[in-house]
CSV table of C-alpha atoms and ligand atoms in Angstrom, one decimal:
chain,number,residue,atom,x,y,z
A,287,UNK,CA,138.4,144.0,97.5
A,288,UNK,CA,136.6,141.0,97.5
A,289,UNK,CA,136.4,138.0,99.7
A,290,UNK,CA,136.0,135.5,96.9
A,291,UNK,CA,136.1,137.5,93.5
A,292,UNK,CA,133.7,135.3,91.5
A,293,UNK,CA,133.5,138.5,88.9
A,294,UNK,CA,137.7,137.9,88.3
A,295,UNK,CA,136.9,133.9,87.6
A,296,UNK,CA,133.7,134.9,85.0
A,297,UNK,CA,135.9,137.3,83.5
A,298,UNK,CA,138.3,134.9,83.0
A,299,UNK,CA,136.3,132.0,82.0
A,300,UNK,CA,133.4,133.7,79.8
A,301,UNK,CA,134.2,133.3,76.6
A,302,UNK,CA,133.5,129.6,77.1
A,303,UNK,CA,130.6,129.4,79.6
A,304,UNK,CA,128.8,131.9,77.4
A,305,UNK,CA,129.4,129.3,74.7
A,306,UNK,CA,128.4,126.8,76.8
A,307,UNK,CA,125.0,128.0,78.1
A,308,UNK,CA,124.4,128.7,74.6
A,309,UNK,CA,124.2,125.4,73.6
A,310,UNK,CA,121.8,124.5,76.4
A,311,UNK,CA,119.5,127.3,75.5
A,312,UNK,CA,120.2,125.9,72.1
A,313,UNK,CA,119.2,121.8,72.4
A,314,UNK,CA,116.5,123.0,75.1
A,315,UNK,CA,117.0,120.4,77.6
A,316,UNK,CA,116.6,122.3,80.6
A,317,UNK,CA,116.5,119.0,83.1
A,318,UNK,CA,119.0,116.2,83.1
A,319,UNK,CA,120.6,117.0,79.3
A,320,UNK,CA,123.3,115.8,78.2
A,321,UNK,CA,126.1,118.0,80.0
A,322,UNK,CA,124.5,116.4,83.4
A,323,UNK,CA,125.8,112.7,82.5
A,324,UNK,CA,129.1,114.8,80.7
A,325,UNK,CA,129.7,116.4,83.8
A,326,UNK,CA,129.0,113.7,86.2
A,327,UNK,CA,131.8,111.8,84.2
A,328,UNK,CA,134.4,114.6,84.7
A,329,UNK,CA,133.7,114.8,88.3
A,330,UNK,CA,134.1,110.9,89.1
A,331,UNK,CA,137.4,111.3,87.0
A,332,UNK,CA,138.8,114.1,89.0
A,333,UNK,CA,137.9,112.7,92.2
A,334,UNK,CA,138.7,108.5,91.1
A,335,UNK,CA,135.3,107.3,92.3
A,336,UNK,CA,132.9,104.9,90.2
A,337,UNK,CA,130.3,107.2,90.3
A,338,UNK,CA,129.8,110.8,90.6
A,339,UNK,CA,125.5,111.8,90.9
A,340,UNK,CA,124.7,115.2,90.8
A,341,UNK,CA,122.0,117.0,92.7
A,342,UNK,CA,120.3,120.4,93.8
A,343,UNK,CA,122.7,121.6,96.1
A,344,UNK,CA,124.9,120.4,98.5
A,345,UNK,CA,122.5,120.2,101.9
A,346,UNK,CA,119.9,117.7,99.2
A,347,UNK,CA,123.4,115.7,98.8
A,348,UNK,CA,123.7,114.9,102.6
A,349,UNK,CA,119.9,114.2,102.4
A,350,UNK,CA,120.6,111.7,100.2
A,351,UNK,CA,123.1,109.9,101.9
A,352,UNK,CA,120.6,109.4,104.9
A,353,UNK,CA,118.3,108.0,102.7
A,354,UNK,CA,120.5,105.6,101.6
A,355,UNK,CA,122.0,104.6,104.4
A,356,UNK,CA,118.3,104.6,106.1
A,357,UNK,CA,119.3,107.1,108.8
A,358,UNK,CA,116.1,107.1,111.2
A,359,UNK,CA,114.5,108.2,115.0
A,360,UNK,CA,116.6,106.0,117.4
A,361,UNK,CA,120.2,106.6,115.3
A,362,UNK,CA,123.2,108.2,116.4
A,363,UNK,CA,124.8,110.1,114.0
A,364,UNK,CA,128.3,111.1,115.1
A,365,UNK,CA,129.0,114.9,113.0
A,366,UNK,CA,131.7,117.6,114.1
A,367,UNK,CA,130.3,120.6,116.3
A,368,UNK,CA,132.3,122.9,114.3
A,369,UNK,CA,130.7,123.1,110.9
A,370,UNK,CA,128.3,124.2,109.0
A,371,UNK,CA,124.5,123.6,110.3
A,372,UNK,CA,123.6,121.6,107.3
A,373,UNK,CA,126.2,119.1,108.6
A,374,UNK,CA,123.9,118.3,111.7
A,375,UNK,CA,121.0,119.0,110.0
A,376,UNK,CA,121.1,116.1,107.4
A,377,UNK,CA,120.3,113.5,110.0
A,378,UNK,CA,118.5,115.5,112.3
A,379,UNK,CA,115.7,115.8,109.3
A,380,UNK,CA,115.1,112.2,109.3
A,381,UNK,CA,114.6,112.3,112.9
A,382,UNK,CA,117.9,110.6,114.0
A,383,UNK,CA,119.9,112.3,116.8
A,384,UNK,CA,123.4,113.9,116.1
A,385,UNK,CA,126.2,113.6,118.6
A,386,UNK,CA,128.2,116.3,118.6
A,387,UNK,CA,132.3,115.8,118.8
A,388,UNK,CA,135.1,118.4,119.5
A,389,UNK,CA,137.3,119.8,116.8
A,390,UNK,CA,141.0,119.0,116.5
A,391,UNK,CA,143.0,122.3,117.8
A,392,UNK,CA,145.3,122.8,115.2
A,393,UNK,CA,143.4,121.4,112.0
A,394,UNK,CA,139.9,122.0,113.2
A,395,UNK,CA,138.5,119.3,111.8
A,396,UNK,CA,136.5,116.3,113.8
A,397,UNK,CA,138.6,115.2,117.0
A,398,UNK,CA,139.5,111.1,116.0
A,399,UNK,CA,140.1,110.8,119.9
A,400,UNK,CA,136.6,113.0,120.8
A,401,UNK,CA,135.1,110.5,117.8
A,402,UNK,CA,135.6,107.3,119.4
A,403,UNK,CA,134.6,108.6,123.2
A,404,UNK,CA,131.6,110.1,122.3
A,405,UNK,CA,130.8,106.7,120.2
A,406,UNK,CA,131.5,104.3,123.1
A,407,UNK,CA,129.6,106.9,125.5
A,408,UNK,CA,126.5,106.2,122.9
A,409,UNK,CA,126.9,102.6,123.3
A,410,UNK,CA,127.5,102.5,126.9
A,411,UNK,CA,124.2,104.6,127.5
A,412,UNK,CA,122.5,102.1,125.4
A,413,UNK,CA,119.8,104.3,124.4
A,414,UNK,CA,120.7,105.4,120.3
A,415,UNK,CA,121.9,102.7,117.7
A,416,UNK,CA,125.4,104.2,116.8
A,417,UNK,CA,125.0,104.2,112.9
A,418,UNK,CA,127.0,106.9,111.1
A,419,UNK,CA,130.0,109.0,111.1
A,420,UNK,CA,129.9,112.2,109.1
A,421,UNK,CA,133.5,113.8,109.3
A,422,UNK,CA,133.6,117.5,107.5
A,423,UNK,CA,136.6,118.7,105.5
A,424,UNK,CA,136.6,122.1,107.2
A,425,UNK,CA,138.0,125.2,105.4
A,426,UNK,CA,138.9,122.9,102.9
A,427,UNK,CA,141.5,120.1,104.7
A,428,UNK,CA,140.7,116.9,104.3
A,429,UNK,CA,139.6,115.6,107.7
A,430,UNK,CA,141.6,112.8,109.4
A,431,UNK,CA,140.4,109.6,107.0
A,432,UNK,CA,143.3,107.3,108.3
A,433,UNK,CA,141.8,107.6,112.0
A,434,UNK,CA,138.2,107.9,111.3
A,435,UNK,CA,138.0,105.1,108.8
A,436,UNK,CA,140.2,102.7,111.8
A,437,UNK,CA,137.0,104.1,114.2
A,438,UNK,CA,134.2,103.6,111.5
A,439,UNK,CA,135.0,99.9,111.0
A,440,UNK,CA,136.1,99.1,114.8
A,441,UNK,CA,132.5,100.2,115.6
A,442,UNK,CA,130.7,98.8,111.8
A,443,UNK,CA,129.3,102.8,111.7
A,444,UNK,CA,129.2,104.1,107.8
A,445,UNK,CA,131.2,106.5,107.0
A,446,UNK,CA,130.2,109.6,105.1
A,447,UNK,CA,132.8,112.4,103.8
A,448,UNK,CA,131.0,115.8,103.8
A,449,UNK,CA,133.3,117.4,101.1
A,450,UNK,CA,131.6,120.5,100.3
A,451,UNK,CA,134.5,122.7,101.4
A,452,UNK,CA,136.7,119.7,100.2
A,453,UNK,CA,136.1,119.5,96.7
A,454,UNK,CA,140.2,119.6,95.5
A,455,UNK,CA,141.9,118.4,98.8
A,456,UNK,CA,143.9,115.5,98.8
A,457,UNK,CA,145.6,112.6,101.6
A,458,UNK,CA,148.6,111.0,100.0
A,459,UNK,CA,147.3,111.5,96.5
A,460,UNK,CA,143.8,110.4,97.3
A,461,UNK,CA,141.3,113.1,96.5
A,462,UNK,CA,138.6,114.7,98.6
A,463,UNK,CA,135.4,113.0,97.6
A,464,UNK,CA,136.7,109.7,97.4
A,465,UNK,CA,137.0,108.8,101.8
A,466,UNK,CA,134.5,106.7,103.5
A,467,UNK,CA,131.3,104.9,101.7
A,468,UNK,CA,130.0,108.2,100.3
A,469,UNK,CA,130.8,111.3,99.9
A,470,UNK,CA,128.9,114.6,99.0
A,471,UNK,CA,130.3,118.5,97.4
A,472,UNK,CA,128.7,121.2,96.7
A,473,UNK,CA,128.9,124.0,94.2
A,474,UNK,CA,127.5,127.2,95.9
A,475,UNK,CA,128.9,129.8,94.2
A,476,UNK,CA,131.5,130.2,97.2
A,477,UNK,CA,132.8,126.8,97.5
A,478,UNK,CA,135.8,125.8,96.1
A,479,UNK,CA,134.2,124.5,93.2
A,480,UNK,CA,131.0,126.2,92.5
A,481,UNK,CA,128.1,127.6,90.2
A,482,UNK,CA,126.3,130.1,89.1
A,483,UNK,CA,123.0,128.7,91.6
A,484,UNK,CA,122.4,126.4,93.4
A,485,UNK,CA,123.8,122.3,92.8
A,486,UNK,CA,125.6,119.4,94.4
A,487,UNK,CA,126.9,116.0,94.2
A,488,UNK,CA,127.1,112.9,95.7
A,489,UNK,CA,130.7,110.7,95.3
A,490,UNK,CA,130.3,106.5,96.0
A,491,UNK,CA,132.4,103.3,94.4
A,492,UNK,CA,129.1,101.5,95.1
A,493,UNK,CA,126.6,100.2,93.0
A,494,UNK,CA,124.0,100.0,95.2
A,495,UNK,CA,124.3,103.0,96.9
A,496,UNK,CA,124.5,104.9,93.0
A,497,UNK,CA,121.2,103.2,91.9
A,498,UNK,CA,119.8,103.9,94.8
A,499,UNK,CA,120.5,107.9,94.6
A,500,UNK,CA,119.7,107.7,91.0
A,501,UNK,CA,116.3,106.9,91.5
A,502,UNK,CA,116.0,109.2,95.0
A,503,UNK,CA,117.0,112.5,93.3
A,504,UNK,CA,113.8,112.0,91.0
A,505,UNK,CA,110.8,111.4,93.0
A,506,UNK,CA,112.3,107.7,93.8
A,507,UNK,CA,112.1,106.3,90.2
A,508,UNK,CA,111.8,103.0,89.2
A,509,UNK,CA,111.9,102.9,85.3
A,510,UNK,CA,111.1,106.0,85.0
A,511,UNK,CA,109.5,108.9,86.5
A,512,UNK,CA,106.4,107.8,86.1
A,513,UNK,CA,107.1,104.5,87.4
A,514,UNK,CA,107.9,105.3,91.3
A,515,UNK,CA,109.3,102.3,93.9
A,516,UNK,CA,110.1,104.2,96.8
A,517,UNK,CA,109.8,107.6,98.4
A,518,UNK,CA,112.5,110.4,97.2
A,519,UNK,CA,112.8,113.8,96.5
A,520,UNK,CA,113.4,115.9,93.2
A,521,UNK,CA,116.8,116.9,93.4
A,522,UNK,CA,118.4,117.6,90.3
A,523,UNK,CA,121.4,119.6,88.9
A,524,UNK,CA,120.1,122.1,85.9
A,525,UNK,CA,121.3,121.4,82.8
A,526,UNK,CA,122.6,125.1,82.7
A,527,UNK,CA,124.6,124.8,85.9
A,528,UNK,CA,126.1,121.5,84.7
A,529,UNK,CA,127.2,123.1,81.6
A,530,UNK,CA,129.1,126.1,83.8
A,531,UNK,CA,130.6,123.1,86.2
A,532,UNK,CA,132.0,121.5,83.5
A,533,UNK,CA,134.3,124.8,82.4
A,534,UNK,CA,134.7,125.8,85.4
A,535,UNK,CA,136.2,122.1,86.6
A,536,UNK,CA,138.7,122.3,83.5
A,537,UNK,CA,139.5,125.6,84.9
A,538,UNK,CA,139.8,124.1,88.6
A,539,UNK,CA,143.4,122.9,89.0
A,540,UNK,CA,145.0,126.1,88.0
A,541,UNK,CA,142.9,127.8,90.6
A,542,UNK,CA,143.6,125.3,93.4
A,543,UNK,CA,147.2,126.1,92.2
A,544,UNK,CA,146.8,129.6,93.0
A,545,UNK,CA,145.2,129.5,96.0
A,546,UNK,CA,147.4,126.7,97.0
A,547,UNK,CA,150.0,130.1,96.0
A,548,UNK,CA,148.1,132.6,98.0
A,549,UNK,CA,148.5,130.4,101.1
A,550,UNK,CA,151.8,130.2,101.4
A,551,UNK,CA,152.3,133.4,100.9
A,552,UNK,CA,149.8,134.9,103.4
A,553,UNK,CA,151.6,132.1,105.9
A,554,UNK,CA,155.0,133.4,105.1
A,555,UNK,CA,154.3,137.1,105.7
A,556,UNK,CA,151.4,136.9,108.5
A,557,UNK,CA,153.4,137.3,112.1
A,558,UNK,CA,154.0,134.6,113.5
A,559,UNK,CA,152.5,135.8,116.6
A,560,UNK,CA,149.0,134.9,114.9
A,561,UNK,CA,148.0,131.4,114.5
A,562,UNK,CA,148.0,130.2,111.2
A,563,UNK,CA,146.2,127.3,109.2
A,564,UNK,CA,147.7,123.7,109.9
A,565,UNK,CA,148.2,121.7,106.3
A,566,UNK,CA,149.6,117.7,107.9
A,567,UNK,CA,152.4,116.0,105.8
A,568,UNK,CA,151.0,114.7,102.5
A,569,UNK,CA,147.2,116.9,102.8
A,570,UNK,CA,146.7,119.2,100.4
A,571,UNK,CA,144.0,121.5,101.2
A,572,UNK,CA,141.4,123.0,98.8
A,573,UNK,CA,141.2,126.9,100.6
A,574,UNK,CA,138.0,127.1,100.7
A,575,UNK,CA,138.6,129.5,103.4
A,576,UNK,CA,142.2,130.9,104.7
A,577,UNK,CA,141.3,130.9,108.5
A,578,UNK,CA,143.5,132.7,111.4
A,579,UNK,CA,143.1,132.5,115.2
A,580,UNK,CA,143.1,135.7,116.9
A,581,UNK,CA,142.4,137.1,119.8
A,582,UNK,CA,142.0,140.7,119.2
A,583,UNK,CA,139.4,139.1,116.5
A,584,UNK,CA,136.7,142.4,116.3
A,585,UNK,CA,139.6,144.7,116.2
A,586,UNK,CA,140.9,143.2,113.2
A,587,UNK,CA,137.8,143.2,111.6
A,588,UNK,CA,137.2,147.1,112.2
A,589,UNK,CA,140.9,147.6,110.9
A,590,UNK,CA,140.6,145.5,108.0
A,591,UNK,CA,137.2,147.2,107.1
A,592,UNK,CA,138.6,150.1,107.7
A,593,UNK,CA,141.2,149.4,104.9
A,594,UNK,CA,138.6,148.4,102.4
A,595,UNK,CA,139.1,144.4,103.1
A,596,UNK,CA,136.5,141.6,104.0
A,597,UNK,CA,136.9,138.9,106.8
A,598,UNK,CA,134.6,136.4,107.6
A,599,UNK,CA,134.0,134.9,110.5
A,600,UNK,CA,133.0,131.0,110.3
A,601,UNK,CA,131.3,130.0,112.1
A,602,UNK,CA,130.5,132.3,115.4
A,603,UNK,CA,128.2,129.4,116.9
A,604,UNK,CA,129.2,125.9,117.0
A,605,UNK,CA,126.0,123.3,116.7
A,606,UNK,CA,126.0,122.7,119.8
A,607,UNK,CA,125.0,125.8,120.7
A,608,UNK,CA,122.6,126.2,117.7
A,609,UNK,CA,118.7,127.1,119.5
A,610,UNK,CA,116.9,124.4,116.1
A,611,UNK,CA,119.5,121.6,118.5
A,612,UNK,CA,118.3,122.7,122.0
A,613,UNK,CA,118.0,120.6,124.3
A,614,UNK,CA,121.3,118.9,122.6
A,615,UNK,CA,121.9,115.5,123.9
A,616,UNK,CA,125.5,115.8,125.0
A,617,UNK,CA,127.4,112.9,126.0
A,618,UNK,CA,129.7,115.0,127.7
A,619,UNK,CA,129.7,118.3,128.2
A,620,UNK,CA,132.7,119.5,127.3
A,621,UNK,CA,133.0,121.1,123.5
A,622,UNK,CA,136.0,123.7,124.5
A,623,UNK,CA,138.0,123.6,121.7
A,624,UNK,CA,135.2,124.0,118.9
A,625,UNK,CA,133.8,126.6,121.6
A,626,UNK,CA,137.5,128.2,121.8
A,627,UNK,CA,137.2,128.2,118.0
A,628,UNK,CA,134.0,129.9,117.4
A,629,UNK,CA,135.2,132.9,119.5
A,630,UNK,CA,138.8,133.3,117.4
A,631,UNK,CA,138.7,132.1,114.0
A,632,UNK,CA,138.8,134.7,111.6
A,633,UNK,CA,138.7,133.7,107.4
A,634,UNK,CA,140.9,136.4,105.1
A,635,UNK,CA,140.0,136.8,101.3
A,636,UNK,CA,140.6,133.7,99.3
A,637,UNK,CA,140.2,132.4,95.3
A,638,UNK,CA,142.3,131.7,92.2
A,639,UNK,CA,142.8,135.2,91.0
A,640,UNK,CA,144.4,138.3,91.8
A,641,UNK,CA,144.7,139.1,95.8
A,642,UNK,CA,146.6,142.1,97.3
A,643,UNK,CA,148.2,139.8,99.9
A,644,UNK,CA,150.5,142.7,101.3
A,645,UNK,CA,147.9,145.2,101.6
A,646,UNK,CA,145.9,142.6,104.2
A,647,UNK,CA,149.1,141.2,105.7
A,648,UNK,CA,150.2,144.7,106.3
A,649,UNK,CA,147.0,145.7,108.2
A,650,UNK,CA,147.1,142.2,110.0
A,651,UNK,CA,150.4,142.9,111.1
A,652,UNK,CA,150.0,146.1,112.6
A,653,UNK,CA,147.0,145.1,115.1
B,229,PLP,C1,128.0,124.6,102.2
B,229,PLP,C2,128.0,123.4,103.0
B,229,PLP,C3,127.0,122.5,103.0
B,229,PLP,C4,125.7,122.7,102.2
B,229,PLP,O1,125.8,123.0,100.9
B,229,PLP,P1,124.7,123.8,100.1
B,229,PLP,O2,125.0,123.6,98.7
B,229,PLP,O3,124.7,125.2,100.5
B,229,PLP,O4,123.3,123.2,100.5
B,229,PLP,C5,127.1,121.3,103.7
B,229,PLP,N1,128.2,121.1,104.5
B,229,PLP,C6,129.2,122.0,104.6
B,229,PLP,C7,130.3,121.7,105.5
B,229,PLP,C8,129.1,123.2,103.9
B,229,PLP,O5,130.1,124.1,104.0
């Protein structure tokens, strides 16, 4: 069995990303071709943003965003404890200082209540500028925009959605990718929406903040690459990967569907002694992961294993606890829910194809 059966979905799907890759090999343009500005156009569509700019991967996207926003030594950047590293490390790389908040209990994502005491301990120690918020969409729900943007603007801190697990999710008919003054995804092969490499994006309604990545992602361009007005990076999507993306997004809602399917039907047959995700009234989540809390956690592993089925643990260290963040600058001390977390979650297979829910449920159930 696997965890995410990327095989199943190329099986599926080849037919026309054979085609497509042919016709890059075909036209030759290996970097930015056509399908990069076709794709980007697809994206900005699906999500209903202005602008959709692609990039190398999805850690490059957050980069981005801190150079846009000119995220430097002295900032505070607010980020959830429970994520990914490359959350934390985004700022951290320009030499800001990320704060770390506590997760929600039940949806895991970025605490709103945690947010705004951590921010007001910032201020009140005087010794960071407060200057940005970056709230994760963990697992694949849609962190808690209605709160965080209230908090962003109370405090005038910028606002960045780090959908990478998010790409699909949706508040009330708004779509992942679309909250807070910019937004980034990426398309590892494992995320909800990803590649055959390496590539990312970058989501904004503003113009500004779109010229401004356009030019970043290639060596900070002026007219052209040749011609260069500031300091950036090169940090492009390949032609070939855009190509792949833009099959595999036509592709995407009828495997959000089905994973969408596979969720409710792992939460109706999983005991309701375990702890199940939490989806809030009008979110739609993405399931980029399908995440239990246990607390027999290694002996589920060994019996799933045993059985032939992966689990994942994310993530078994918060960033908090990460040695590259040592000494952390902690506000407070107290991270025990995203430390409660770490030592419980447990993620269960999860894609758009073909799962043998009963088989794991069975297993689960037993424990
Ligand atoms: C995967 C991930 C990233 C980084 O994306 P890459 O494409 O691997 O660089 C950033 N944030 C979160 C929450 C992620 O899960």
């Amino acid at each position: 069995m696997q965890f995410i059966d990327l095989k199943a979905q190329y099986q599926h799907l080849k037919e026309r990303i054979d085609k497509r890759i042919q016709v890059v090999l075909s036209h030759g343009k290996y970097i930015m071709g056509p399908e990069v500005e076709e794709l980007e156009r697809n994206l900005a569509e699906y999500v209903g943003v202005k602008h959709a700019i692609t990039c190398a991967n999805g850690t490059d996207a957050l980069q981005l965003c801190m150079m846009v926003l000119d995220i430097k030594p002295g900032d505070a950047v607010f980020c959830p404890t429970f994520t990914f590293f490359a959350t934390a490390e985004a700022p951290a790389f320009f030499g800001a200082t990320p704060i770390f908040v506590d997760a929600n209990p039940t949806t895991f994502n970025i605490c709103p209540l945690d947010l705004e005491r951590s921010i007001q301990d910032v201020i009140e120690e005087g010794k960071l500028q407060p200057k940005a918020i970056i709230a994760v969409d963990l697992f694949g729900l849609p962190a808690n925009y209605p709160e965080i943007e209230k908090i962003a603007q109370k405090y005038n801190l910028k606002l960045i959605e780090d959908a990478a697990q998010g790409f699909g999710g949706e508040i009330n008919g708004k779509k992942a990718g679309s909250f807070g003054d910019i937004a980034t995804t990426s398309f590892f092969p494992a995320k909800p929406l990803g590649c055959y490499g390496d590539g990312g994006a970058v989501f904004t309604n503003n113009d500004d903040y779109a010229d401004l990545l356009r030019s970043f992602r290639v060596h900070g361009k002026g007219n052209d690459k040749y011609d260069n007005i500031r300091i950036g990076m090169n940090s492009r999507l390949d032609t070939i990967q855009a190509a792949i993306l833009i099959e595999k997004l036509k592709e995407f809602p009828t495997e959000l569907k089905n994973r969408n399917r596979i969720a409710k039907l792992y939460d109706s047959i999983i005991s309701k002694k375990i702890v199940r995700p939490f989806v809030p009234e009008n979110y739609v989540s993405s399931w980029a992961q399908y995440t239990l809390k246990v607390d027999n956690r290694d002996s589920l592993i060994t019996a799933l294993k045993n059985e032939g089925v992966p689990s994942v643990v994310y993530y078994s260290k918060c960033m908090h606890q990460q040695t590259a963040f040592q000494p952390v600058n902690l506000c407070k001390n107290e991270l025990n829910i995203s430390e409660n977390l770490s030592e419980t979650v447990l993620s269960l297979p999860m894609h758009g194809y073909d799962i043998d829910v009963d088989k794991i449920v069975r297993i689960l159930n037993a424990d």
